[in-house]
Amino acid sequence: MKKEKHAPLDNLEVHLRSNRDSRGLLTFAEETKDIPFPLKRMFWITDVPDKARRGGHAHTTCKEIVCCVKGSFRLKIDNGRECREFLLNRPDYAVVIPEGVWCSLEEFAQDSVVVVGASEEFTLDGYIRDFDDFMSIYGKKEDSE
């Protein structure tokens, strides 16, 4: 079953506020000001082996916000019609991944630390893990403009 609407891939970047002083850099995010959805879950990704990829899935209903607090990685997203790519390499820069968007995290620098906030608690039911299945639901319609 094809989805009629694709999640827009514009206005996904979030610039978080930071304060630097002699003690270091403090970067923060507030749910109502910086994160455009209520947070139900947080997780972080560390110790990614060289040339490994993370993600490789889409969520049917969950939104996420992704930030690289140390190191760097490349985020690739696809809504079935268009693709975008982001280099996350600063703790004050994040990207929102809407529901219905395929994501892949690649090209991790050594010792990178990624923090992710999610709009839903974890459940396997909300994942699409096969790209062909994703495209059969969200892919560009043959008769579209």
XYZ file of C-alpha atoms in Angstrom:
145
model
C 0.000 0.000 0.000
C 1.558 3.264 -1.158
C 1.535 6.288 1.116
C 0.008 9.340 -0.527
C 2.196 11.894 1.276
C 5.946 11.873 1.752
C 7.586 13.411 4.814
C 9.236 16.658 3.707
C 13.024 16.654 3.976
C 13.443 20.384 4.514
C 13.726 22.265 7.820
C 15.090 19.212 9.644
C 18.246 20.826 11.014
C 18.252 21.969 14.638
C 20.896 24.325 16.027
C 21.114 23.713 19.760
C 22.114 26.342 22.250
C 25.511 26.162 23.948
C 27.386 27.968 26.682
C 31.181 27.895 26.803
C 33.269 29.016 29.738
C 36.530 28.020 31.411
C 34.899 24.738 32.531
C 34.034 23.588 29.006
C 31.086 23.540 26.640
C 27.527 22.905 27.803
C 25.034 22.184 25.024
C 21.370 21.605 25.774
C 18.026 20.885 24.176
C 14.562 21.567 25.530
C 11.566 19.598 24.381
C 9.313 22.542 23.608
C 11.975 24.849 22.154
C 14.450 22.615 20.329
C 12.839 19.196 19.930
C 9.615 19.307 17.902
C 7.977 16.317 19.623
C 7.649 14.844 23.138
C 10.565 12.565 24.055
C 9.665 9.026 25.110
C 13.093 7.400 24.722
C 16.775 8.276 24.455
C 19.696 6.129 23.417
C 23.291 6.617 22.384
C 25.591 4.854 19.959
C 29.281 4.318 20.761
C 32.159 2.039 19.762
C 31.105 1.775 16.115
C 33.630 -0.414 14.268
C 35.512 0.996 11.284
C 33.329 1.077 8.122
C 30.223 -0.082 10.006
C 26.803 1.417 9.327
C 23.945 1.972 11.730
C 20.292 2.620 11.044
C 19.295 0.994 7.798
C 15.605 1.264 8.602
C 12.571 3.526 8.713
C 9.992 4.037 11.436
C 6.313 4.016 10.535
C 5.224 6.308 13.388
C 8.297 7.294 15.452
C 10.208 10.549 14.984
C 13.845 10.924 16.065
C 16.342 13.703 16.663
C 19.994 12.760 16.148
C 23.107 14.558 17.397
C 26.803 13.674 17.322
C 28.207 14.871 20.642
C 31.728 13.612 19.849
C 33.407 12.780 16.551
C 31.421 12.751 13.329
C 29.301 10.666 11.005
C 27.263 11.068 7.830
C 23.466 10.797 8.032
C 21.629 9.812 4.853
C 17.840 10.019 4.702
C 15.303 9.116 2.033
C 11.536 9.728 2.034
C 10.871 7.590 -1.039
C 11.011 10.550 -3.423
C 14.146 12.439 -2.485
C 17.342 11.933 -0.496
C 19.372 14.237 1.724
C 22.719 13.911 3.416
C 24.073 15.627 6.536
C 27.495 15.673 8.183
C 26.987 15.660 11.935
C 30.199 16.764 13.620
C 29.260 19.263 16.366
C 27.388 18.798 19.646
C 25.201 21.836 18.927
C 23.841 20.526 15.610
C 21.075 17.941 15.302
C 18.784 16.580 12.611
C 15.161 15.508 12.974
C 14.189 12.296 11.194
C 10.416 12.234 10.571
C 8.394 9.046 10.521
C 8.287 7.345 7.133
C 11.908 8.244 6.336
C 14.680 5.712 5.704
C 17.892 6.550 7.531
C 21.459 5.319 7.411
C 24.334 6.445 9.651
C 27.709 5.980 7.953
C 31.371 7.010 7.896
C 31.828 7.223 11.660
C 34.995 8.850 12.955
C 36.777 6.819 15.588
C 35.316 7.203 19.101
C 32.192 9.004 17.896
C 29.270 9.347 20.288
C 25.766 9.730 18.859
C 22.741 10.661 20.989
C 19.214 9.981 19.713
C 15.880 11.101 21.143
C 12.733 9.282 20.019
C 9.047 10.154 20.138
C 8.052 6.581 21.022
C 9.161 3.773 23.262
C 10.962 0.890 21.557
C 8.877 -1.663 19.687
C 9.853 -3.864 16.754
C 6.418 -3.356 15.181
C 7.219 0.195 14.089
C 10.311 -0.648 12.012
C 10.738 -1.251 8.298
C 14.120 -2.955 7.919
C 14.077 -3.861 4.219
C 14.618 -1.022 1.735
C 12.523 -2.705 -0.965
C 9.619 -2.981 1.513
C 10.128 0.693 2.399
C 10.015 1.702 -1.275
C 6.881 -0.367 -1.880
C 5.148 1.740 0.792
C 6.805 5.161 0.497
C 8.435 5.058 -2.956
C 7.705 7.524 -5.701
C 4.467 6.690 -7.453
C 4.796 5.830 -11.147
C 2.165 8.360 -12.173
C 3.518 11.239 -10.028
C 4.730 14.445 -11.553
